[in-house]
PDB file of C-alpha atoms in Angstrom:
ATOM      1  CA  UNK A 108       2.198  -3.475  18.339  1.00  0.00           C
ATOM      2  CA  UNK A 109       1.743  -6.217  15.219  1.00  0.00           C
ATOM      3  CA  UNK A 110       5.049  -6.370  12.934  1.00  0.00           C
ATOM      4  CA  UNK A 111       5.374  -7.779  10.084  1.00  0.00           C
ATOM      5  CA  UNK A 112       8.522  -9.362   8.176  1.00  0.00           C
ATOM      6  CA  UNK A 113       8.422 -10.456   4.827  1.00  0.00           C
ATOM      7  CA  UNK A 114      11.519 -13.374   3.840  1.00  0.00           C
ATOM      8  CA  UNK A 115      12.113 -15.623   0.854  1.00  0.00           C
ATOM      9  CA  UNK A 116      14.280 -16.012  -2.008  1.00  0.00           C
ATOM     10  CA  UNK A 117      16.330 -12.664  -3.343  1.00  0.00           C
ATOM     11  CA  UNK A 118      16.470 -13.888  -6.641  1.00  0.00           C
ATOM     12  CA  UNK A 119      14.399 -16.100  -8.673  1.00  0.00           C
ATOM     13  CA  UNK A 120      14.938 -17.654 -12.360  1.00  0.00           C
ATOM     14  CA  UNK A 121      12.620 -15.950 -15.732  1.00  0.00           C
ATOM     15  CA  UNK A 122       9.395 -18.409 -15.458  1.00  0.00           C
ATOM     16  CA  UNK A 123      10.103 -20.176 -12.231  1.00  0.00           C
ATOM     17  CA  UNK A 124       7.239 -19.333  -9.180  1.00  0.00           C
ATOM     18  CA  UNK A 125       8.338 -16.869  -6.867  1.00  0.00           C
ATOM     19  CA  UNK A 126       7.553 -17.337  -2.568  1.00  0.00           C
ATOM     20  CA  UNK A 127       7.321 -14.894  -0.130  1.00  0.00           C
ATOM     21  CA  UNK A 128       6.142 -15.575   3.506  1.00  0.00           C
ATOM     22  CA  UNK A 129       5.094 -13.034   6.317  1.00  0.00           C
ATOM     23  CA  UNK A 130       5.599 -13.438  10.080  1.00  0.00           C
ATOM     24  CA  UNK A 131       3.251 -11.738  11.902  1.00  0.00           C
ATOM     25  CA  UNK A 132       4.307 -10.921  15.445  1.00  0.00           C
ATOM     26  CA  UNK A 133       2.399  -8.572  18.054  1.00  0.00           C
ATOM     27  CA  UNK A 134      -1.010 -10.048  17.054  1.00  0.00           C
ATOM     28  CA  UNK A 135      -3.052 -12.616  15.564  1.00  0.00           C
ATOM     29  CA  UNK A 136      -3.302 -13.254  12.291  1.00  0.00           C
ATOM     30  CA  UNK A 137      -7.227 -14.594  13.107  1.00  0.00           C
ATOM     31  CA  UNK A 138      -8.231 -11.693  14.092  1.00  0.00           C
ATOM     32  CA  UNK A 139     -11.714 -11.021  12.341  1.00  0.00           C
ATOM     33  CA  UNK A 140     -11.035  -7.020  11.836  1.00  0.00           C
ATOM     34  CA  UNK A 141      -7.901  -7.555   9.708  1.00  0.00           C
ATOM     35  CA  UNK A 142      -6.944  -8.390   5.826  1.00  0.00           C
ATOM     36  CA  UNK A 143      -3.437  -9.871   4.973  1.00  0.00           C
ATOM     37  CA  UNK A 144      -1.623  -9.344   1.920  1.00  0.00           C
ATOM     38  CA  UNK A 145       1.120  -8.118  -0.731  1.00  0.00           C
ATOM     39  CA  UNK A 146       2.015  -5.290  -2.368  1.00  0.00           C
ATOM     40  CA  UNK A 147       4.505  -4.324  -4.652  1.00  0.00           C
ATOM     41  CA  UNK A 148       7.567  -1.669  -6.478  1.00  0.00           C
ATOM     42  CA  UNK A 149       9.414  -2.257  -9.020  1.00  0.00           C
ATOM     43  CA  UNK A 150      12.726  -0.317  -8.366  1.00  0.00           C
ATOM     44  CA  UNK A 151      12.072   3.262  -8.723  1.00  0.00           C
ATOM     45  CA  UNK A 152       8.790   3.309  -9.841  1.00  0.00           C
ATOM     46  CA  UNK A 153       5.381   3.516  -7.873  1.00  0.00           C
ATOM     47  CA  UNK A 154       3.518   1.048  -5.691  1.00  0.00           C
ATOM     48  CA  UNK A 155       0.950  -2.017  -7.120  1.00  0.00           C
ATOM     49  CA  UNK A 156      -1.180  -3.944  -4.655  1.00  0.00           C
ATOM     50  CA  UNK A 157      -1.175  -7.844  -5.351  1.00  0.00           C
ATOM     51  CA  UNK A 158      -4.001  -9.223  -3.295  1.00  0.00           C
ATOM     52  CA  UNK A 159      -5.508  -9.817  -0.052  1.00  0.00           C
ATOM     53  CA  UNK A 160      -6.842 -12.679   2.559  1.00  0.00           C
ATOM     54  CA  UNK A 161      -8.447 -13.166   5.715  1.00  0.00           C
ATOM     55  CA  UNK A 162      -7.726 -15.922   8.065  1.00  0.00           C
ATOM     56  CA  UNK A 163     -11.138 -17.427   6.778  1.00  0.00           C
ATOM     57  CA  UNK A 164      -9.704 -17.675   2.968  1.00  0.00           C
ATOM     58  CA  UNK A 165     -11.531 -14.614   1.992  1.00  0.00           C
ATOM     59  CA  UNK A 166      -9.285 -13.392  -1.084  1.00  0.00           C
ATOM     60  CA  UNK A 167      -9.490 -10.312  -3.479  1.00  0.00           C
ATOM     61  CA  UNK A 168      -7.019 -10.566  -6.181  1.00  0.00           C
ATOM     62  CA  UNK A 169      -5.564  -7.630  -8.791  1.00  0.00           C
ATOM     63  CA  UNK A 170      -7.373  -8.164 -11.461  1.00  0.00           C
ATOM     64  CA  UNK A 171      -3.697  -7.538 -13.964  1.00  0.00           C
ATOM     65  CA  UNK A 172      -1.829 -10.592 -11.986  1.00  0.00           C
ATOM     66  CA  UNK A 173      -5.311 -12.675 -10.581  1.00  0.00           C
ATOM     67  CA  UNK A 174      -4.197 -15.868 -13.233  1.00  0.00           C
ATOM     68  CA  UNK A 175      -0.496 -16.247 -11.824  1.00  0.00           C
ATOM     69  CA  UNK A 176      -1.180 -15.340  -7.918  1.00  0.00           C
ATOM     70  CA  UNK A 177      -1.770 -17.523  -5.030  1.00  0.00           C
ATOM     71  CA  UNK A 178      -2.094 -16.121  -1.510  1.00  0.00           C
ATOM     72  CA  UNK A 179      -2.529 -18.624   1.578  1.00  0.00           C
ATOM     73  CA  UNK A 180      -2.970 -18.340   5.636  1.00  0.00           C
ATOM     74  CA  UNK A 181      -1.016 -20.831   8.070  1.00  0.00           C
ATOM     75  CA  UNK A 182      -2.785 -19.408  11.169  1.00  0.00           C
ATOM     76  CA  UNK A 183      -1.062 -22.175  13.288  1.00  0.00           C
ATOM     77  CA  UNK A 184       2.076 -20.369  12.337  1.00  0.00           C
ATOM     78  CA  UNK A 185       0.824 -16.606  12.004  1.00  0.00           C
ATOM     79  CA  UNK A 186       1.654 -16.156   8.635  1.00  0.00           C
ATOM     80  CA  UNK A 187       0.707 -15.348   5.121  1.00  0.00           C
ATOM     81  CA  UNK A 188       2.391 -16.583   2.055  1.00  0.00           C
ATOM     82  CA  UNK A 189       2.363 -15.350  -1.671  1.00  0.00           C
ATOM     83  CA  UNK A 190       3.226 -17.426  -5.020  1.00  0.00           C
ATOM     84  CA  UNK A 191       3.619 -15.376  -8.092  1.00  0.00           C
ATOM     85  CA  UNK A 192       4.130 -17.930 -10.781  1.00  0.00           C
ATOM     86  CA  UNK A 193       5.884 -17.315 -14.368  1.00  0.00           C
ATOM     87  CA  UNK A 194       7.717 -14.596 -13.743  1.00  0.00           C
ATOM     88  CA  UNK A 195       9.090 -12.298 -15.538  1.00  0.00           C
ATOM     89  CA  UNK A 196      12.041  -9.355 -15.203  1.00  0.00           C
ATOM     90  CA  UNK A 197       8.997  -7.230 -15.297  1.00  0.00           C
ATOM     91  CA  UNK A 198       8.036  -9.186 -11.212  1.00  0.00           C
ATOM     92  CA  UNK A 199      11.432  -7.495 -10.289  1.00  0.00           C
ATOM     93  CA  UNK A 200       9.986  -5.476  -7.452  1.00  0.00           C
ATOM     94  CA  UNK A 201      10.115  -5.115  -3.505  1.00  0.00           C
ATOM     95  CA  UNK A 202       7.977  -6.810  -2.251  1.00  0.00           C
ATOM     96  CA  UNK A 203       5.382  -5.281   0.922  1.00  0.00           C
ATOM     97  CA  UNK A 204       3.495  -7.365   3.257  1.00  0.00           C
ATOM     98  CA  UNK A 205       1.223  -5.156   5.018  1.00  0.00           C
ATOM     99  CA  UNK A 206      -1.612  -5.843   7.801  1.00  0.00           C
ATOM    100  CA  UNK A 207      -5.437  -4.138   5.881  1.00  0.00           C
ATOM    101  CA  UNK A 208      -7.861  -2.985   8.614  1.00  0.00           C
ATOM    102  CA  UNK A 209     -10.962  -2.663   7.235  1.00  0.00           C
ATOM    103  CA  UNK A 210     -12.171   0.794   6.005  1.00  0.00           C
ATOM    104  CA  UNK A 211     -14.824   2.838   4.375  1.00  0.00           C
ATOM    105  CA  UNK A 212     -13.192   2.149   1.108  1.00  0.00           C
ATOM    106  CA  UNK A 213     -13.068  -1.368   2.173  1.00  0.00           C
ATOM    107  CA  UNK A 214      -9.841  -2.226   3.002  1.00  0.00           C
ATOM    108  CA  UNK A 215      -6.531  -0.311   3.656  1.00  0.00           C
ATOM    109  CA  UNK A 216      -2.713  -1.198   4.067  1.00  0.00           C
ATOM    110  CA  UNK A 217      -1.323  -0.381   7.633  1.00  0.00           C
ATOM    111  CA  UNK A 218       0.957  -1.327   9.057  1.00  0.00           C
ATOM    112  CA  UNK A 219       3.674  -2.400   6.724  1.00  0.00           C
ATOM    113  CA  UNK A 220       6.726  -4.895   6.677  1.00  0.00           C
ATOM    114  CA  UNK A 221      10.387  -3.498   5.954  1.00  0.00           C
ATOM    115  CA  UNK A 222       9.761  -5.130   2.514  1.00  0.00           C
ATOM    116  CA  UNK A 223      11.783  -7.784   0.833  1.00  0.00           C
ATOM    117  CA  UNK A 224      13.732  -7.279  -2.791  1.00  0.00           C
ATOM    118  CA  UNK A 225      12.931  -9.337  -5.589  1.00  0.00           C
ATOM    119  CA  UNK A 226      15.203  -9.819  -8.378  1.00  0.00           C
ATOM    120  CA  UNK A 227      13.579 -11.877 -11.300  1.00  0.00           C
ATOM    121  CA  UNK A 228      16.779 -12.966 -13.596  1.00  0.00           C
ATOM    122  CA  UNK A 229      18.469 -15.979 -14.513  1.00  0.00           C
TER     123      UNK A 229
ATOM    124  CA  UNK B 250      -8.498  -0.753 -15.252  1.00  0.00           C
ATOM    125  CA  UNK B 251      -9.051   1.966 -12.765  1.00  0.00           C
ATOM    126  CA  UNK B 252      -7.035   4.839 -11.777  1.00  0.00           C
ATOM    127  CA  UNK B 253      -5.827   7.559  -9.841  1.00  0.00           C
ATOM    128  CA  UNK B 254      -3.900  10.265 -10.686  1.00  0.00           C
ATOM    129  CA  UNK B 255      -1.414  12.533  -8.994  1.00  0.00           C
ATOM    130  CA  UNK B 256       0.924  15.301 -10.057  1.00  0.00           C
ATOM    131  CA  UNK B 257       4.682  13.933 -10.120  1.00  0.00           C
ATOM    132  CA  UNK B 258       6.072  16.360  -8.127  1.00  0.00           C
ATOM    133  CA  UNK B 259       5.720  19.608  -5.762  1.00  0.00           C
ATOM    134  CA  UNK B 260       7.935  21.778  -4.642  1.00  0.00           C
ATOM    135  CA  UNK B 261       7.479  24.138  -1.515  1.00  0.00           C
ATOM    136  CA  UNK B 262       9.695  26.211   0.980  1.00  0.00           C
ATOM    137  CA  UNK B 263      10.003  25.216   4.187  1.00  0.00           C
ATOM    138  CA  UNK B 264       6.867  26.578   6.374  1.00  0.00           C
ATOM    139  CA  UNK B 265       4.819  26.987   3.168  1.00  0.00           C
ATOM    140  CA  UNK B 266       1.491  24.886   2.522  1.00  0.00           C
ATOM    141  CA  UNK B 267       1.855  21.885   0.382  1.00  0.00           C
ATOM    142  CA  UNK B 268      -1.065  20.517  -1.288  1.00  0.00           C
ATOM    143  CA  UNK B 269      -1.129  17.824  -3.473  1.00  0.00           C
ATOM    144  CA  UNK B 270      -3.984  15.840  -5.395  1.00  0.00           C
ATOM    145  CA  UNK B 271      -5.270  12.633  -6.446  1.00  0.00           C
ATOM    146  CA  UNK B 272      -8.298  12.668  -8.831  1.00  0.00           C
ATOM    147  CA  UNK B 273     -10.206   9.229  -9.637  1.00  0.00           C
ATOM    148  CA  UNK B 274     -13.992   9.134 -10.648  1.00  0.00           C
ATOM    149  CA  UNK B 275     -14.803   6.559  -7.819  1.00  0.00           C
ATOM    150  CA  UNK B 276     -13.806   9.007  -5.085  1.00  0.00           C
ATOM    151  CA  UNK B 277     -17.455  10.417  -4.849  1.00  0.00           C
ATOM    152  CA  UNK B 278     -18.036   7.314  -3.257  1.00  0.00           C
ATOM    153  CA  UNK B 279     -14.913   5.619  -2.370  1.00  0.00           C
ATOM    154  CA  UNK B 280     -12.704   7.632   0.712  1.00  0.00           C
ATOM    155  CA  UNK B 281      -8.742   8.420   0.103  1.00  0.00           C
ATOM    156  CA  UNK B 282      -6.391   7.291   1.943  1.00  0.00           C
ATOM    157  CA  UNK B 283      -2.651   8.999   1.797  1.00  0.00           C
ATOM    158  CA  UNK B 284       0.786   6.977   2.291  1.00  0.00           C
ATOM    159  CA  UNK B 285       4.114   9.207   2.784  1.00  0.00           C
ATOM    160  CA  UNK B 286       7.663   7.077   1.641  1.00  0.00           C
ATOM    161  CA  UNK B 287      11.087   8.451   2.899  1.00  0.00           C
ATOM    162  CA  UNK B 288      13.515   7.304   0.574  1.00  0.00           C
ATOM    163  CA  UNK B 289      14.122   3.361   1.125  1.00  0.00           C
ATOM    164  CA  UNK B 290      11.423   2.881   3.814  1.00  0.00           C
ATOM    165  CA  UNK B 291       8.556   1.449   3.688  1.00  0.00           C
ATOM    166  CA  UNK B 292       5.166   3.929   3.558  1.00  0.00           C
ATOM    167  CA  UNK B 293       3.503   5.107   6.153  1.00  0.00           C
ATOM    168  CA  UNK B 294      -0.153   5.746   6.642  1.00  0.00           C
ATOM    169  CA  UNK B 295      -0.978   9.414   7.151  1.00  0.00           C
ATOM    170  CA  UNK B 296      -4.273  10.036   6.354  1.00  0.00           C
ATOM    171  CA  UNK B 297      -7.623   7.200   6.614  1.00  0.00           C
ATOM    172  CA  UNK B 298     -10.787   7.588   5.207  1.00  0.00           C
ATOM    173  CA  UNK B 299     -10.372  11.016   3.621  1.00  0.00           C
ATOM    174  CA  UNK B 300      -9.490  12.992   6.453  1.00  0.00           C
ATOM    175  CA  UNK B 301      -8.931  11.246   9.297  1.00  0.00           C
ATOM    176  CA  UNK B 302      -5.306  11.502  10.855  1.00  0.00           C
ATOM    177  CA  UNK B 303      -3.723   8.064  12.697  1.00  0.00           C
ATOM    178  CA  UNK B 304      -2.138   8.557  15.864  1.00  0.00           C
ATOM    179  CA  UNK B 305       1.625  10.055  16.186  1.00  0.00           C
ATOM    180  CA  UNK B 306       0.844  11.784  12.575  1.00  0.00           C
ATOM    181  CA  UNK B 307       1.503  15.679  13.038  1.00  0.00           C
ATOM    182  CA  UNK B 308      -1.642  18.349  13.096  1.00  0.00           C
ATOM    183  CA  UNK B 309      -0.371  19.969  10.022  1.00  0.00           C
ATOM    184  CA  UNK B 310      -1.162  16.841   8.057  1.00  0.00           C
ATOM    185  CA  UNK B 311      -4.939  17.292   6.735  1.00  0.00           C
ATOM    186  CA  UNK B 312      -6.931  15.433   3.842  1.00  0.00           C
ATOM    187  CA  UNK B 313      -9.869  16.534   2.079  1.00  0.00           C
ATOM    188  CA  UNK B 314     -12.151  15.921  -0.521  1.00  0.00           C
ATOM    189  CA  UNK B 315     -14.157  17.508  -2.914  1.00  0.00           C
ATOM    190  CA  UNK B 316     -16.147  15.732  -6.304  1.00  0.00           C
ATOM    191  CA  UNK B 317     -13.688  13.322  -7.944  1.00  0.00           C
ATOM    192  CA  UNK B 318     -10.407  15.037  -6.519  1.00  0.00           C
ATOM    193  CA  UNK B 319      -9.008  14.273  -3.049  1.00  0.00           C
ATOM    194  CA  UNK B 320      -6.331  16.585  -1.406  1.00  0.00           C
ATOM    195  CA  UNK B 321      -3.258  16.199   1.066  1.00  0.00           C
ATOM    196  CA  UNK B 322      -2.287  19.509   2.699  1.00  0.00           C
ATOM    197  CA  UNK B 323       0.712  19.393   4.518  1.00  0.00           C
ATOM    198  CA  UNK B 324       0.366  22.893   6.569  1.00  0.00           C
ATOM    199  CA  UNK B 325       3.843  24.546   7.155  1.00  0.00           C
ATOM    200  CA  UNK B 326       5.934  21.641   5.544  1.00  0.00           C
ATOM    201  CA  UNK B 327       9.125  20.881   7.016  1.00  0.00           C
ATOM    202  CA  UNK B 328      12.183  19.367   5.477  1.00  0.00           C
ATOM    203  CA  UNK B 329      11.234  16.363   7.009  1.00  0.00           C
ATOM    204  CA  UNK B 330       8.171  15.967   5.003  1.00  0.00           C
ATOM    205  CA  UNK B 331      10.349  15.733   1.673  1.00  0.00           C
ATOM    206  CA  UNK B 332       9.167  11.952   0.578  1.00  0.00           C
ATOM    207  CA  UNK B 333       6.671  10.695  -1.810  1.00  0.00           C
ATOM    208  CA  UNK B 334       3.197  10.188  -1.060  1.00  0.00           C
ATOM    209  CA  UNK B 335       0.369   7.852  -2.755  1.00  0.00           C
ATOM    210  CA  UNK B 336      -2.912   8.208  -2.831  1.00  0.00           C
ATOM    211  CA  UNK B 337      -4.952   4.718  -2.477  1.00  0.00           C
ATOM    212  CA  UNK B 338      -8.659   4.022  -3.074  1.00  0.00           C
ATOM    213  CA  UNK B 339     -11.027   1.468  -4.645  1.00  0.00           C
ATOM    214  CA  UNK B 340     -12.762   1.125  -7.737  1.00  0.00           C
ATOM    215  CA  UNK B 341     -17.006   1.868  -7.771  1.00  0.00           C
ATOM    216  CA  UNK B 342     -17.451  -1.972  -7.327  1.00  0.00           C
ATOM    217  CA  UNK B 343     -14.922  -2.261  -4.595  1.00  0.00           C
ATOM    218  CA  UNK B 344     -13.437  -4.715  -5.514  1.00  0.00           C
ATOM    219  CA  UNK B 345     -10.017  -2.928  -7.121  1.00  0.00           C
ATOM    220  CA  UNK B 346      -7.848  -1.356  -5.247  1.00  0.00           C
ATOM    221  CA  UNK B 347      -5.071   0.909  -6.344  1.00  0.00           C
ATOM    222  CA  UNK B 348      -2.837   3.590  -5.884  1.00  0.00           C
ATOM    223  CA  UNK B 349      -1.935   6.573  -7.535  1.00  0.00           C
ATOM    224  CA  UNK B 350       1.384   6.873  -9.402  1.00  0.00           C
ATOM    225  CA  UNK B 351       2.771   9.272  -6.416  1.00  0.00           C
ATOM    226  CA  UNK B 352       4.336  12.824  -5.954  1.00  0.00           C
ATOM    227  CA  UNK B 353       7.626  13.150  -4.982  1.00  0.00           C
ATOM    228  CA  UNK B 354       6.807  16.371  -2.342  1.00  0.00           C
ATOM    229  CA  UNK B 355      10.181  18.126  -2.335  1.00  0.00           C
ATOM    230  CA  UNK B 356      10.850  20.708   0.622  1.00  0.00           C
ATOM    231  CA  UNK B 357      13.430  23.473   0.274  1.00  0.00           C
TER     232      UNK B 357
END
């Protein structure tokens, strides 16, 4: 059964580029049925989908955050990173990885990681 | 920027039917998918391509649709149920996807 687990920085400084990187475990992240990518919640509020690749460098981006996002595949390592540069409190969110199998609606998040807080603040 | 919208809450007894909605003028076209949150957890997918159920998700879960509105009916909610839940689709083009704002589904 693929997990996922999302680790990085817990706090990064107003206008500095924030990292993430997912570990994929139980399966490959080559795999020509899947998407991987990022989505986000700011505390207490609802979720926001960042963007998604496939191990080919396919990439669909949210079209609000498309200029400061960056999403990349190491599939030597089985993982997926994110870089969200210029950030702002307003970044200050938990932060998903999730695996997207590919739907009617084209693609959908499941499984997810545990998710990874995000504190933007100097 | 394109969106769906749900109801911020509902509120059923235990063993009542909960229904709750997510409208968005792409669903015509574009399936719903449902995602239940327990508080500080990370969602789960319940529902898949309108009304399909994943394994290990109970019977009483069920998803519909009907014009621009797609429903989650939780049949004979349990006090277990009590999470949010977001609705996710795409945009006409399909190339946006989003999710609704969520409905906290209380249970008691």
């Amino acid at each position: 059964q693929v997990q996922l687990e999302e680790s990085g920085p817990g706090l990064v400084k107003p206008s500095e580029t924030l990292s993430l990187t997912c570990s994929v475990s139980g399966g490959s992240i080559s795999s020509w049925s899947y998407y991987w990518g990022w989505i986000r919640q700011p505390p207490g509020k609802g979720l926001e989908w960042i963007a998604s690749i496939n191990h080919s460098g396919s990439t669909f981006y949210s079209a609000s955050l498309k200029s400061r996002v960056t999403l990349s595949v190491d599939t030597s390592k089985n993982q997926v990173s994110l870089k969200l540069r210029s950030v702002t409190a307003a970044d200050t969110a938990v932060y998903y990885c999730a695996r997207f199998f590919i739907a009617m609606a084209g693609i959908a998040p499941d499984p997810w990681g545990q998710g990874t807080l995000v504190t933007v603040s100097s | 920027s394109y969106e769906l919208t749900q109801p911020p809450s509902v509120s059923v007894s235990p063993g009542q039917t909960a229904r709750i909605t997510c409208s968005g003028d792409a669903l015509p076209k574009k399936s719903a998918y449902w995602y239940q949150q327990k508080s500080g957890q990370a969602p789960v997918l319940v529902i898949y391509d309108d009304s399909k159920r994943p394994s290990g998700i109970p019977e009483r879960f069920s998803g519909s649709t009907s014009g621009t509105m797609a429903t989650l009916t939780i049949s004979g909610a349990q006090v277990e149920d009590e999470a949010d839940y977001y609705c996710y689709s795409t945009d006409s083009s399909g190339n946006h996807r989003v999710f609704g704002g969520g409905t906290k589904l209380t249970v008691l």
